[in-house]
XYZ file of C-alpha atoms in Angstrom:
738
model
C 227.902 165.833 -111.308
C 229.542 166.528 -108.219
C 230.615 170.111 -107.344
C 234.352 170.670 -106.689
C 235.389 172.204 -103.374
C 236.286 175.751 -103.480
C 240.059 176.605 -102.493
C 240.908 177.684 -98.956
C 238.477 175.468 -97.845
C 239.129 172.129 -95.744
C 237.284 169.944 -93.134
C 238.782 169.712 -89.564
C 237.170 167.370 -86.951
C 236.573 167.626 -83.481
C 236.453 164.957 -81.232
C 235.355 164.935 -77.368
C 234.141 162.128 -75.458
C 230.917 160.708 -76.411
C 230.741 162.993 -79.911
C 232.584 164.225 -82.868
C 231.229 166.343 -85.874
C 232.797 167.979 -88.714
C 233.334 172.241 -89.400
C 233.944 174.202 -92.013
C 237.064 176.313 -91.111
C 239.513 178.425 -92.940
C 242.931 177.715 -93.446
C 244.209 180.135 -90.763
C 244.602 183.411 -93.246
C 245.386 186.956 -91.669
C 242.307 187.948 -93.583
C 240.039 188.739 -96.429
C 239.270 192.032 -97.880
C 241.327 193.476 -94.753
C 239.144 191.948 -92.684
C 240.323 190.887 -89.239
C 240.960 187.636 -88.168
C 237.803 186.018 -86.478
C 235.630 189.074 -87.507
C 231.764 188.002 -87.911
C 230.922 189.268 -91.302
C 228.874 187.434 -93.897
C 231.315 184.908 -95.697
C 232.296 185.938 -99.282
C 232.258 182.506 -100.688
C 229.411 180.289 -100.783
C 229.433 176.551 -100.891
C 228.483 176.560 -104.689
C 230.306 178.166 -107.658
C 228.647 181.908 -108.757
C 226.924 182.204 -111.915
C 229.114 183.222 -115.161
C 227.971 185.162 -117.537
C 224.405 184.301 -118.421
C 224.323 180.815 -116.329
C 221.629 180.812 -113.515
C 222.281 181.666 -110.118
C 222.678 179.347 -107.443
C 219.804 180.357 -105.543
C 217.723 180.105 -108.652
C 219.027 176.534 -109.180
C 218.535 175.470 -105.628
C 215.415 177.083 -105.369
C 212.507 175.152 -102.891
C 215.389 172.287 -102.325
C 215.700 171.401 -99.343
C 218.000 168.781 -97.593
C 216.120 166.724 -94.705
C 217.986 165.105 -91.741
C 216.368 163.006 -88.831
C 217.676 163.603 -85.711
C 217.619 162.991 -81.742
C 218.637 164.866 -78.605
C 218.973 163.636 -75.303
C 217.196 166.024 -73.250
C 218.529 165.682 -69.324
C 215.566 165.648 -66.914
C 216.521 167.233 -63.279
C 213.361 167.294 -61.277
C 211.116 164.101 -61.967
C 212.132 161.102 -60.438
C 210.638 158.656 -63.284
C 213.427 159.626 -65.849
C 216.625 161.086 -65.838
C 216.873 162.080 -69.763
C 213.859 161.857 -72.636
C 214.473 161.223 -76.344
C 213.638 164.283 -78.279
C 212.960 163.580 -82.018
C 213.900 166.239 -84.576
C 214.046 167.488 -88.359
C 217.032 169.161 -89.656
C 215.752 171.137 -92.564
C 218.928 172.573 -94.824
C 217.764 175.074 -97.386
C 219.996 175.147 -100.618
C 219.282 178.332 -101.923
C 220.895 180.547 -98.923
C 222.394 177.705 -96.478
C 219.783 178.086 -93.754
C 218.873 175.953 -91.028
C 215.393 175.431 -89.454
C 214.775 172.589 -86.889
C 211.219 171.031 -86.329
C 210.326 168.870 -83.457
C 207.097 166.601 -84.422
C 204.430 166.709 -82.111
C 203.811 163.772 -80.081
C 200.596 163.272 -78.103
C 200.355 164.053 -74.368
C 204.329 164.441 -74.446
C 203.590 168.036 -72.173
C 205.968 169.769 -74.047
C 205.994 172.583 -76.045
C 206.641 170.982 -79.729
C 206.556 172.643 -83.219
C 209.328 174.985 -84.618
C 212.644 174.196 -82.038
C 214.570 176.453 -83.984
C 213.054 179.240 -86.801
C 215.230 179.188 -90.358
C 218.246 181.480 -90.355
C 221.582 180.863 -91.160
C 223.557 179.176 -87.835
C 227.378 179.938 -87.088
C 229.713 176.819 -85.733
C 229.962 176.372 -82.251
C 233.268 178.397 -80.374
C 235.993 179.097 -81.301
C 235.333 178.993 -84.924
C 232.000 180.848 -84.495
C 233.097 183.090 -87.354
C 231.949 180.604 -89.748
C 228.221 179.181 -90.730
C 226.965 175.856 -91.370
C 226.754 174.925 -95.110
C 225.958 171.361 -96.811
C 229.671 169.840 -95.955
C 229.074 169.559 -92.222
C 226.206 167.683 -92.576
C 226.564 163.480 -92.415
C 224.713 160.445 -91.313
C 225.711 159.278 -87.765
C 227.175 162.279 -86.454
C 226.415 164.957 -83.953
C 225.947 168.608 -84.815
C 225.834 171.360 -82.055
C 223.243 174.454 -82.471
C 223.728 176.762 -80.282
C 225.133 174.656 -76.973
C 222.475 171.940 -77.995
C 223.998 168.511 -79.691
C 221.548 166.913 -82.177
C 222.581 163.109 -83.138
C 221.934 162.758 -86.905
C 220.995 159.190 -87.222
C 219.182 159.063 -91.033
C 217.900 161.065 -93.997
C 215.853 161.334 -96.842
C 216.405 159.973 -100.412
C 216.892 163.243 -101.829
C 219.343 164.110 -99.396
C 221.580 160.989 -99.612
C 221.675 161.213 -103.481
C 222.625 164.931 -103.085
C 225.246 164.238 -100.516
C 226.729 161.439 -102.422
C 226.617 163.972 -105.586
C 228.456 166.839 -103.895
C 231.431 163.679 -102.886
C 230.278 163.144 -99.297
C 230.809 159.688 -98.126
C 227.802 158.631 -96.207
C 227.937 156.672 -93.108
C 225.656 153.907 -92.351
C 222.270 155.004 -91.078
C 221.994 154.504 -87.149
C 219.029 153.881 -85.067
C 217.206 156.517 -82.825
C 217.204 155.122 -79.103
C 213.532 154.708 -77.514
C 212.446 156.993 -75.039
C 212.473 155.461 -71.844
C 209.977 157.289 -70.264
C 207.250 156.877 -73.531
C 208.119 152.888 -73.003
C 207.340 152.906 -70.211
C 204.369 154.644 -69.989
C 203.362 152.760 -73.063
C 203.763 149.227 -71.102
C 201.786 150.245 -68.416
C 199.115 151.326 -70.418
C 199.228 147.886 -72.383
C 199.386 145.928 -69.457
C 196.461 143.620 -68.399
C 197.175 143.676 -64.549
C 197.151 147.109 -63.584
C 199.196 145.709 -60.063
C 202.254 144.614 -62.390
C 205.244 145.439 -60.984
C 207.875 147.763 -62.614
C 211.430 147.760 -62.221
C 213.531 150.386 -63.598
C 217.230 150.964 -63.353
C 217.461 154.412 -62.407
C 220.358 155.954 -60.145
C 218.388 159.348 -59.345
C 216.169 156.831 -57.495
C 218.693 155.467 -55.510
C 220.341 158.732 -54.838
C 216.829 160.289 -53.582
C 215.871 156.961 -51.311
C 219.325 156.673 -49.900
C 220.454 160.483 -49.997
C 222.269 161.080 -46.402
C 222.426 157.694 -45.428
C 225.755 156.790 -44.576
C 226.899 153.152 -42.993
C 229.467 153.524 -40.809
C 232.037 150.611 -39.489
C 234.638 151.182 -37.087
C 237.823 149.334 -38.724
C 241.384 148.339 -38.025
C 244.537 148.469 -40.436
C 247.358 146.322 -38.513
C 250.751 147.063 -40.332
C 253.158 146.298 -37.457
C 254.658 143.809 -39.398
C 256.117 146.165 -41.574
C 259.075 148.403 -40.275
C 258.001 151.183 -37.857
C 254.174 150.277 -38.456
C 251.838 150.147 -35.883
C 247.940 149.346 -35.852
C 245.824 152.068 -36.996
C 241.986 152.771 -36.065
C 239.962 153.740 -39.075
C 236.120 154.614 -39.532
C 234.811 153.561 -42.962
C 231.733 155.709 -44.527
C 230.023 153.733 -47.351
C 227.173 156.396 -48.973
C 224.238 154.225 -50.036
C 223.589 157.078 -52.567
C 226.160 156.118 -55.327
C 227.703 153.359 -53.621
C 231.321 155.616 -52.752
C 233.328 154.965 -50.262
C 235.417 157.276 -47.868
C 237.730 156.434 -44.972
C 238.892 158.700 -41.837
C 241.669 157.458 -39.330
C 241.088 158.208 -35.825
C 244.307 159.348 -34.546
C 245.490 159.267 -30.822
C 246.880 161.860 -28.954
C 250.708 162.289 -29.049
C 250.573 159.900 -32.296
C 253.513 161.895 -33.705
C 251.591 161.556 -37.187
C 250.268 164.273 -39.324
C 246.480 165.022 -38.998
C 244.871 164.270 -42.278
C 241.585 164.706 -43.237
C 241.113 161.611 -45.173
C 242.651 158.473 -45.036
C 240.704 157.984 -48.674
C 238.997 160.296 -50.157
C 235.008 159.392 -51.276
C 234.896 157.253 -54.397
C 234.274 153.904 -55.484
C 236.619 151.296 -54.491
C 238.018 148.730 -56.538
C 238.133 145.197 -55.320
C 241.313 144.507 -56.828
C 243.220 147.208 -56.802
C 245.253 149.065 -57.136
C 244.644 147.582 -60.728
C 247.279 149.216 -62.452
C 248.716 152.042 -64.577
C 246.168 152.326 -67.375
C 246.865 154.855 -70.702
C 244.385 157.481 -70.633
C 241.330 156.680 -72.453
C 241.706 152.910 -71.612
C 238.875 153.419 -68.257
C 236.199 154.830 -70.066
C 232.188 154.343 -70.139
C 232.182 154.435 -73.856
C 234.269 152.883 -77.028
C 235.120 154.532 -79.774
C 236.027 152.991 -82.995
C 238.583 154.620 -85.713
C 237.219 153.795 -89.104
C 239.772 153.557 -91.576
C 239.091 154.809 -95.198
C 242.337 153.604 -97.093
C 244.836 155.013 -98.974
C 243.154 158.033 -100.905
C 244.415 161.344 -101.740
C 241.459 162.953 -99.755
C 241.339 160.387 -96.428
C 238.350 160.624 -94.440
C 238.817 159.717 -90.960
C 235.546 158.470 -89.325
C 234.728 157.617 -85.577
C 231.879 155.430 -84.310
C 230.757 153.930 -80.628
C 231.278 150.300 -80.582
C 227.887 149.323 -78.675
C 229.163 145.677 -77.593
C 231.957 147.470 -75.850
C 234.878 144.807 -77.159
C 237.634 144.814 -74.542
C 236.403 147.167 -72.499
C 238.063 147.414 -68.757
C 235.946 145.588 -66.327
C 236.040 146.445 -62.877
C 234.451 145.683 -59.542
C 233.641 147.972 -56.702
C 232.732 147.159 -53.345
C 228.928 147.484 -52.341
C 226.747 147.020 -49.242
C 226.547 143.429 -49.622
C 230.633 142.868 -49.228
C 230.902 144.343 -46.074
C 230.058 143.007 -42.635
C 231.732 142.666 -39.399
C 234.780 140.308 -39.608
C 235.594 140.883 -43.586
C 238.862 141.879 -44.620
C 238.805 144.402 -47.228
C 241.491 145.540 -49.600
C 241.869 149.440 -49.744
C 244.087 149.873 -52.686
C 246.842 146.814 -51.171
C 246.094 147.364 -47.530
C 244.178 144.774 -45.901
C 241.475 146.706 -43.555
C 239.347 144.382 -41.129
C 236.078 145.408 -40.120
C 235.706 145.673 -36.574
C 231.950 147.063 -35.626
C 229.484 149.473 -36.716
C 226.644 151.448 -35.202
C 223.334 151.309 -34.593
C 222.063 152.757 -38.005
C 223.885 150.087 -40.208
C 222.852 147.384 -37.697
C 219.063 148.374 -38.489
C 219.838 148.581 -42.116
C 221.431 144.929 -42.663
C 218.564 143.693 -40.457
C 215.976 145.526 -42.116
C 217.487 144.676 -46.297
C 219.064 141.381 -45.115
C 217.631 140.280 -42.283
C 220.936 140.040 -40.465
C 220.609 139.393 -36.656
C 223.859 138.858 -35.657
C 226.713 141.689 -35.644
C 229.688 140.397 -33.269
C 232.245 142.889 -32.230
C 235.817 142.647 -32.782
C 238.238 144.715 -30.473
C 239.477 147.613 -32.362
C 242.528 148.022 -29.563
C 245.740 146.423 -29.412
C 246.434 143.935 -26.745
C 248.394 145.423 -23.764
C 251.928 145.003 -23.632
C 253.068 143.249 -20.631
C 253.548 145.340 -17.931
C 257.271 145.465 -16.339
C 257.310 145.954 -12.845
C 259.358 148.651 -12.020
C 261.756 148.005 -8.889
C 263.227 150.503 -6.881
C 266.361 150.245 -5.227
C 265.987 149.463 -1.074
C 265.705 152.795 1.170
C 269.038 154.068 1.898
C 269.286 155.032 5.241
C 269.690 159.039 4.598
C 266.796 161.205 4.834
C 263.207 159.871 4.253
C 261.793 157.093 2.666
C 260.029 159.534 0.367
C 263.085 161.457 -0.531
C 265.175 158.495 -1.239
C 262.357 157.117 -3.607
C 262.353 160.897 -5.704
C 265.991 160.245 -5.858
C 265.192 157.184 -7.671
C 262.278 158.532 -9.900
C 264.280 161.605 -11.472
C 267.691 162.858 -11.892
C 266.626 166.052 -9.854
C 265.207 165.308 -6.512
C 262.981 167.837 -6.644
C 260.458 167.341 -3.730
C 256.640 167.530 -4.896
C 253.877 167.939 -2.167
C 251.211 165.605 -2.114
C 247.966 167.221 -2.994
C 246.178 164.949 -1.039
C 248.160 164.966 2.052
C 247.846 168.766 1.344
C 244.285 168.812 1.369
C 244.028 166.432 4.416
C 246.021 168.869 6.361
C 243.782 171.649 5.583
C 240.817 169.681 6.498
C 242.098 167.931 10.005
C 244.398 171.096 10.866
C 243.409 171.841 14.531
C 241.707 175.361 14.458
C 238.857 176.855 17.201
C 237.863 174.365 19.591
C 238.100 171.455 17.594
C 241.631 170.483 18.037
C 241.355 167.176 15.463
C 243.827 165.470 18.165
C 243.203 162.013 19.693
C 244.569 161.803 22.820
C 245.386 158.901 25.146
C 246.319 157.912 28.635
C 248.540 155.072 28.383
C 251.138 152.808 30.386
C 254.573 151.756 29.645
C 254.642 147.644 29.416
C 257.896 146.775 30.758
C 259.712 143.997 32.595
C 261.488 147.048 35.041
C 259.889 147.618 38.434
C 261.306 150.940 37.885
C 258.876 151.884 35.044
C 256.075 149.570 35.562
C 254.170 152.505 37.092
C 255.030 155.384 34.637
C 251.833 157.197 32.690
C 252.231 159.075 29.287
C 249.694 160.688 27.299
C 249.661 159.489 23.611
C 248.549 162.088 20.897
C 247.458 161.298 17.546
C 247.279 164.006 15.189
C 244.971 163.486 12.635
C 246.237 166.203 10.372
C 249.635 164.315 9.074
C 249.082 161.151 11.034
C 251.782 161.889 13.431
C 252.313 160.231 17.139
C 253.784 162.324 20.181
C 254.341 160.786 23.668
C 254.631 163.052 26.654
C 255.014 162.201 30.520
C 253.380 164.121 33.083
C 256.302 165.251 35.659
C 255.982 163.745 39.170
C 257.759 164.470 42.031
C 260.034 161.840 43.801
C 259.165 159.904 40.663
C 262.559 159.266 39.842
C 261.806 160.066 36.374
C 262.586 163.431 34.622
C 259.297 163.352 32.731
C 258.377 166.015 29.557
C 258.448 165.010 25.949
C 258.792 161.149 25.943
C 258.883 160.617 21.880
C 258.432 164.276 19.688
C 255.786 164.209 17.109
C 256.643 162.129 14.272
C 255.269 159.258 12.115
C 255.644 155.818 13.521
C 255.942 152.578 11.539
C 254.094 149.249 12.444
C 256.596 146.777 13.843
C 257.712 143.845 12.314
C 258.896 145.989 8.974
C 262.335 145.651 7.260
C 264.267 148.782 7.476
C 266.231 148.869 3.969
C 263.805 147.673 1.695
C 262.503 149.113 -1.626
C 258.794 149.692 -0.760
C 257.321 152.688 1.487
C 256.735 151.383 5.113
C 253.113 151.330 6.388
C 252.414 153.736 9.829
C 250.067 153.436 12.206
C 246.793 154.486 11.743
C 244.141 155.999 13.918
C 241.817 153.041 13.680
C 244.469 151.002 15.666
C 244.244 153.294 19.012
C 241.546 152.548 21.233
C 241.101 152.028 25.015
C 242.679 148.431 25.893
C 244.931 147.988 22.715
C 248.485 147.549 23.126
C 250.402 150.330 20.922
C 254.333 149.658 20.050
C 255.883 152.804 19.674
C 259.266 152.189 18.062
C 259.850 149.174 20.312
C 257.995 150.381 23.478
C 254.659 148.821 24.060
C 252.072 150.911 25.638
C 248.867 149.818 26.610
C 245.977 152.463 26.267
C 243.847 153.101 29.518
C 241.443 155.775 28.560
C 241.148 158.986 26.407
C 239.622 162.230 26.982
C 236.474 163.468 26.274
C 236.787 165.204 22.635
C 238.220 161.923 21.471
C 235.626 159.385 22.801
C 233.734 161.957 20.938
C 235.027 161.691 17.664
C 235.267 158.325 18.210
C 231.522 157.869 18.292
C 230.631 160.147 16.014
C 232.774 158.305 13.464
C 231.748 154.769 14.390
C 232.458 153.509 10.972
C 236.071 153.815 11.288
C 236.132 152.899 14.968
C 234.028 149.950 15.440
C 234.658 149.577 18.843
C 233.005 153.111 19.549
C 229.894 151.644 17.581
C 226.720 151.394 20.360
C 225.130 148.921 18.056
C 227.863 146.391 17.868
C 228.593 146.776 21.422
C 225.155 145.950 22.738
C 224.728 142.984 19.972
C 227.256 141.170 21.690
C 225.349 141.220 24.702
C 222.197 140.463 22.740
C 223.749 137.527 21.944
C 223.577 136.047 25.620
C 219.581 136.604 25.653
C 219.046 132.957 27.100
C 220.890 134.692 30.411
C 218.619 137.182 30.664
C 216.345 136.141 33.339
C 219.872 135.499 35.729
C 221.002 138.769 34.702
C 217.871 140.615 35.489
C 217.990 139.099 38.953
C 221.849 140.031 39.657
C 221.106 143.570 38.663
C 218.553 143.381 40.982
C 220.406 141.834 43.783
C 222.951 144.506 43.520
C 219.943 147.282 43.615
C 218.884 146.918 47.233
C 217.715 150.669 47.730
C 215.498 150.007 44.625
C 217.459 153.325 42.704
C 217.419 151.374 39.231
C 221.310 152.367 39.450
C 224.682 150.579 40.176
C 227.696 152.016 40.730
C 230.496 151.730 38.111
C 232.509 148.756 39.428
C 229.357 146.575 39.626
C 228.123 147.337 36.774
C 231.488 146.451 34.732
C 231.835 143.202 36.978
C 228.325 141.919 35.891
C 229.100 142.636 32.319
C 232.489 141.095 31.862
C 231.264 138.147 33.371
C 228.413 137.776 31.242
C 230.852 138.217 27.946
C 233.279 136.179 29.225
C 236.177 138.569 27.260
C 234.254 139.175 24.387
C 233.533 142.801 25.311
C 236.655 144.776 24.734
C 237.239 148.204 27.353
C 236.516 150.360 24.724
C 233.243 148.892 23.860
C 232.281 149.077 27.585
C 232.933 152.763 28.006
C 231.207 153.302 25.111
C 228.056 151.437 27.039
C 228.769 153.489 30.200
C 228.725 156.957 28.675
C 225.319 156.197 26.843
C 223.588 154.725 29.725
C 225.515 156.563 32.550
C 223.643 158.862 35.270
C 223.918 162.295 35.138
C 225.435 163.468 37.994
C 224.133 167.147 39.432
C 226.851 169.585 40.365
C 227.499 170.442 43.807
C 230.030 172.549 44.488
C 231.164 173.240 47.808
C 230.235 176.875 49.307
C 234.059 177.782 50.560
C 235.095 176.929 47.240
C 232.788 179.129 45.583
C 233.792 181.947 47.971
C 237.323 181.353 47.315
C 236.843 181.706 43.522
C 234.564 184.926 43.867
C 237.366 186.279 46.644
C 240.259 185.623 43.873
C 237.997 187.311 41.306
C 237.867 190.483 43.841
C 241.529 190.468 44.557
C 242.500 190.788 41.166
C 240.163 193.721 40.308
C 240.728 195.460 43.812
C 237.288 195.663 44.341
C 236.199 196.872 47.939
C 233.065 199.099 48.009
C 231.090 196.532 50.171
C 230.148 199.182 52.497
C 228.334 200.938 49.868
C 226.577 197.800 48.434
C 225.301 197.342 52.179
C 224.242 200.663 52.448
C 222.030 200.361 49.281
C 220.549 197.554 50.627
C 219.474 198.921 53.805
C 217.984 201.968 51.715
C 215.980 199.201 49.496
C 214.987 197.443 52.614
C 211.770 199.486 53.774
C 210.291 197.207 56.363
C 213.707 196.894 58.183
C 213.719 192.991 57.751
C 217.630 192.740 56.745
C 216.453 190.868 53.797
C 216.103 191.405 49.736
C 214.428 189.011 46.725
C 217.058 187.558 45.069
C 216.144 189.366 41.833
C 217.219 192.706 43.889
C 220.513 191.517 45.076
C 221.503 190.479 41.294
C 220.325 193.603 39.825
C 222.367 195.598 42.411
C 225.484 193.655 41.951
C 225.116 193.974 38.220
C 224.833 197.997 38.890
C 227.879 198.107 40.759
C 229.608 195.891 38.532
C 230.594 193.202 40.884
C 233.489 191.596 38.590
C 232.370 188.156 39.045
C 230.894 185.868 36.211
C 227.295 185.280 35.556
C 227.302 181.447 36.339
C 229.326 182.744 39.733
C 227.451 185.132 40.651
C 224.460 182.819 40.096
C 225.970 179.975 42.179
C 226.540 182.287 45.252
C 222.833 184.051 45.099
C 221.491 180.414 45.206
C 223.982 179.464 47.641
C 222.397 182.525 50.016
C 218.838 182.267 49.261
C 216.293 180.882 51.603
C 212.627 179.051 50.717
C 211.239 182.323 49.958
C 213.447 183.568 47.381
C 215.144 185.830 50.156
C 218.773 187.074 50.471
C 220.167 188.586 54.429
C 222.130 191.110 52.140
C 224.596 191.828 55.082
C 225.759 188.320 55.538
C 226.063 188.008 51.828
C 228.208 190.721 51.346
C 229.957 190.211 54.517
C 231.148 186.685 52.858
C 232.529 188.620 50.080
C 234.528 191.027 51.743
C 237.635 189.507 51.026
C 239.768 192.084 53.230
C 237.550 190.823 56.632
C 236.173 187.361 55.639
C 239.556 185.656 54.539
C 239.143 182.444 52.671
C 242.009 180.028 51.911
C 243.528 180.315 48.355
C 241.999 178.311 45.944
C 244.648 175.478 44.464
C 244.006 174.063 41.204
C 244.181 169.957 40.788
C 245.625 168.765 38.053
C 243.556 165.880 36.373
C 246.673 164.240 35.564
C 247.374 164.226 39.366
C 243.763 162.755 39.858
C 243.400 159.156 41.461
C 240.126 157.894 40.887
C 238.673 155.746 43.427
C 238.038 152.864 40.817
C 241.437 150.909 40.981
C 240.541 147.568 38.756
C 242.751 148.505 36.395
C 245.819 148.875 38.768
C 246.347 152.664 37.514
C 244.432 155.934 37.829
C 241.771 156.420 35.441
C 239.278 158.910 35.700
C 235.615 157.091 35.483
C 232.912 158.094 32.872
C 230.266 158.144 35.138
C 229.819 156.670 38.332
C 226.785 155.413 38.284
C 224.828 153.679 35.363
C 221.203 153.399 34.734
C 220.952 149.678 34.332
C 217.039 149.645 34.139
C 217.253 151.382 30.670
C 219.826 148.969 29.780
C 218.181 145.922 30.259
C 215.057 147.430 28.812
C 217.252 148.310 25.267
C 219.000 145.153 25.543
C 216.633 142.337 26.506
C 213.226 144.045 26.647
C 212.852 143.278 30.777
C 211.302 145.171 33.067
C 212.492 145.334 36.549
C 210.169 144.767 38.922
């Protein structure tokens, strides 16, 4: 006979994602016997009726009667690679006499777990928020989940006594289920039962994949071409594929000034479906498990049940991208956006080469093809101001001049300072058909700091020309250029200037005759810029005539009658010009003469030295010559009227004779004899500018000097009057003159 349910009690079913269990709750009355709602107290009513009068009490009637349920629990394992979870079987005993519960775990051989009594016998409260109530017999059934202190137990069967008792009290039993087999126990059993010890074993384990590929990420460089849409463009992406869980994240590479907001991710890390977007699903459609609703029909007391569908009928299957679907040149679907995989990093190439044997990784350019370059054309020069100023008015609305940093740096490096002028000076002659202008000489100065040129004409009396500044300092354009054009003009560069060159300066044609010492030295030091000042290139032209080496030797030998191993400048020039037949330029010839020229010993005239000394003495009003002679007579103990040169030198310095050291040394060497003695009376008498008067010193301008060499028809200084042809023949042809 089934016992009736007590009033005030009902059933409440709480459904989660994978479980549902039945709990005994009150109908929400405000309180019983003045107790507060939710207060943990011993329930006043039992699941069974109390004894009436001489009736037997419930604890006596159900003494030693226990309900036995078979249950299992999926215990997660976090610290072992061989298993993710473990199926642990339990026996749940429900004592009818006092509603106490005891949970025992049967011992399993070699399990390594502390088994036996899992939960000691006592009354167990319901899970929150109904933890003020306790489990009763109506909370149990087959194929349900029951929670004891946060641990979920799956009841899949019970014994025959329990089934009969539950049916008598009106509980509809669910069909018995099956306890899943423990995967680790199964694996151990198969391993032990296996005859071959090296039999391969494969297990589907996500933990193994995680441990093997953790922090290993495939990286692909991608391109999303959205240029077909309105305001769309080509966007570069980076795809990261995480091997540990087959998830994908995408980041975007934003160029500078792209105008887009910087986002952390273009696609957050998740599994990427192949056919997305799949659509909008109702909550619960996409799930790992399917739950079947069990309908019990039209009854007064309906009992609703839910079962898991192990066949997964009607489950939505989604395909996600794997590492096998990713390769260079493949287009993937990123939620409706076609993304092209263009390249990958070295780790990705090594991974595919090792795992799949792929050797070829053709790279695809991610950059968009450059648009056709439109040539910017500027209007022609207007003629007002400089060409740079006119061009600046075309570049900006406000023609603000901006200094060129390269020109400024060049100006600071090449500006004149100290003895370094950074100015190339050439002697030039005007080429013209006018007889009055054929003998005019000019000095052309080229300033390296800003590539400007100035032309100066020396003043010459009775020439008919005023002389002076012929062309102020300015940049000179190369001839033959159009005046009003869009491009900037080209100007004369220093490499175009060398001895013998013809230069067109604003319509006036000049031939460069010679250069000063600084210019020649500068061009020889920078022979890479001035090839005509390169000695090796000049000698190479002479080495090309090696077949005439014997005749050349005889010509030089005939020219040197006194066997001095030197010839004069004109003879040396005539011989070389006849050998090269015009191949040697004037600049190259002067470079050779400067290298092989014989040094001239300075031999100043005695009257010139005395004139220079008198000029210095007059400027300083020095007249103490009598005192100097008296001092010398005092030093001359032997009365020979001579003293050593060093004593005269010391006496002049102690008396502060206002002469430079070089001039004093030249005068002393002029008056000393073979024994280095000086007649002091004649020496100081010659210096006495009051008694021994000399003609005034007249400085001769080098521009007025007419040299002896007239082969060019105009005055020009000669680098060296004599050339050592013996050394020249030895270096060029390897010959020695007998």
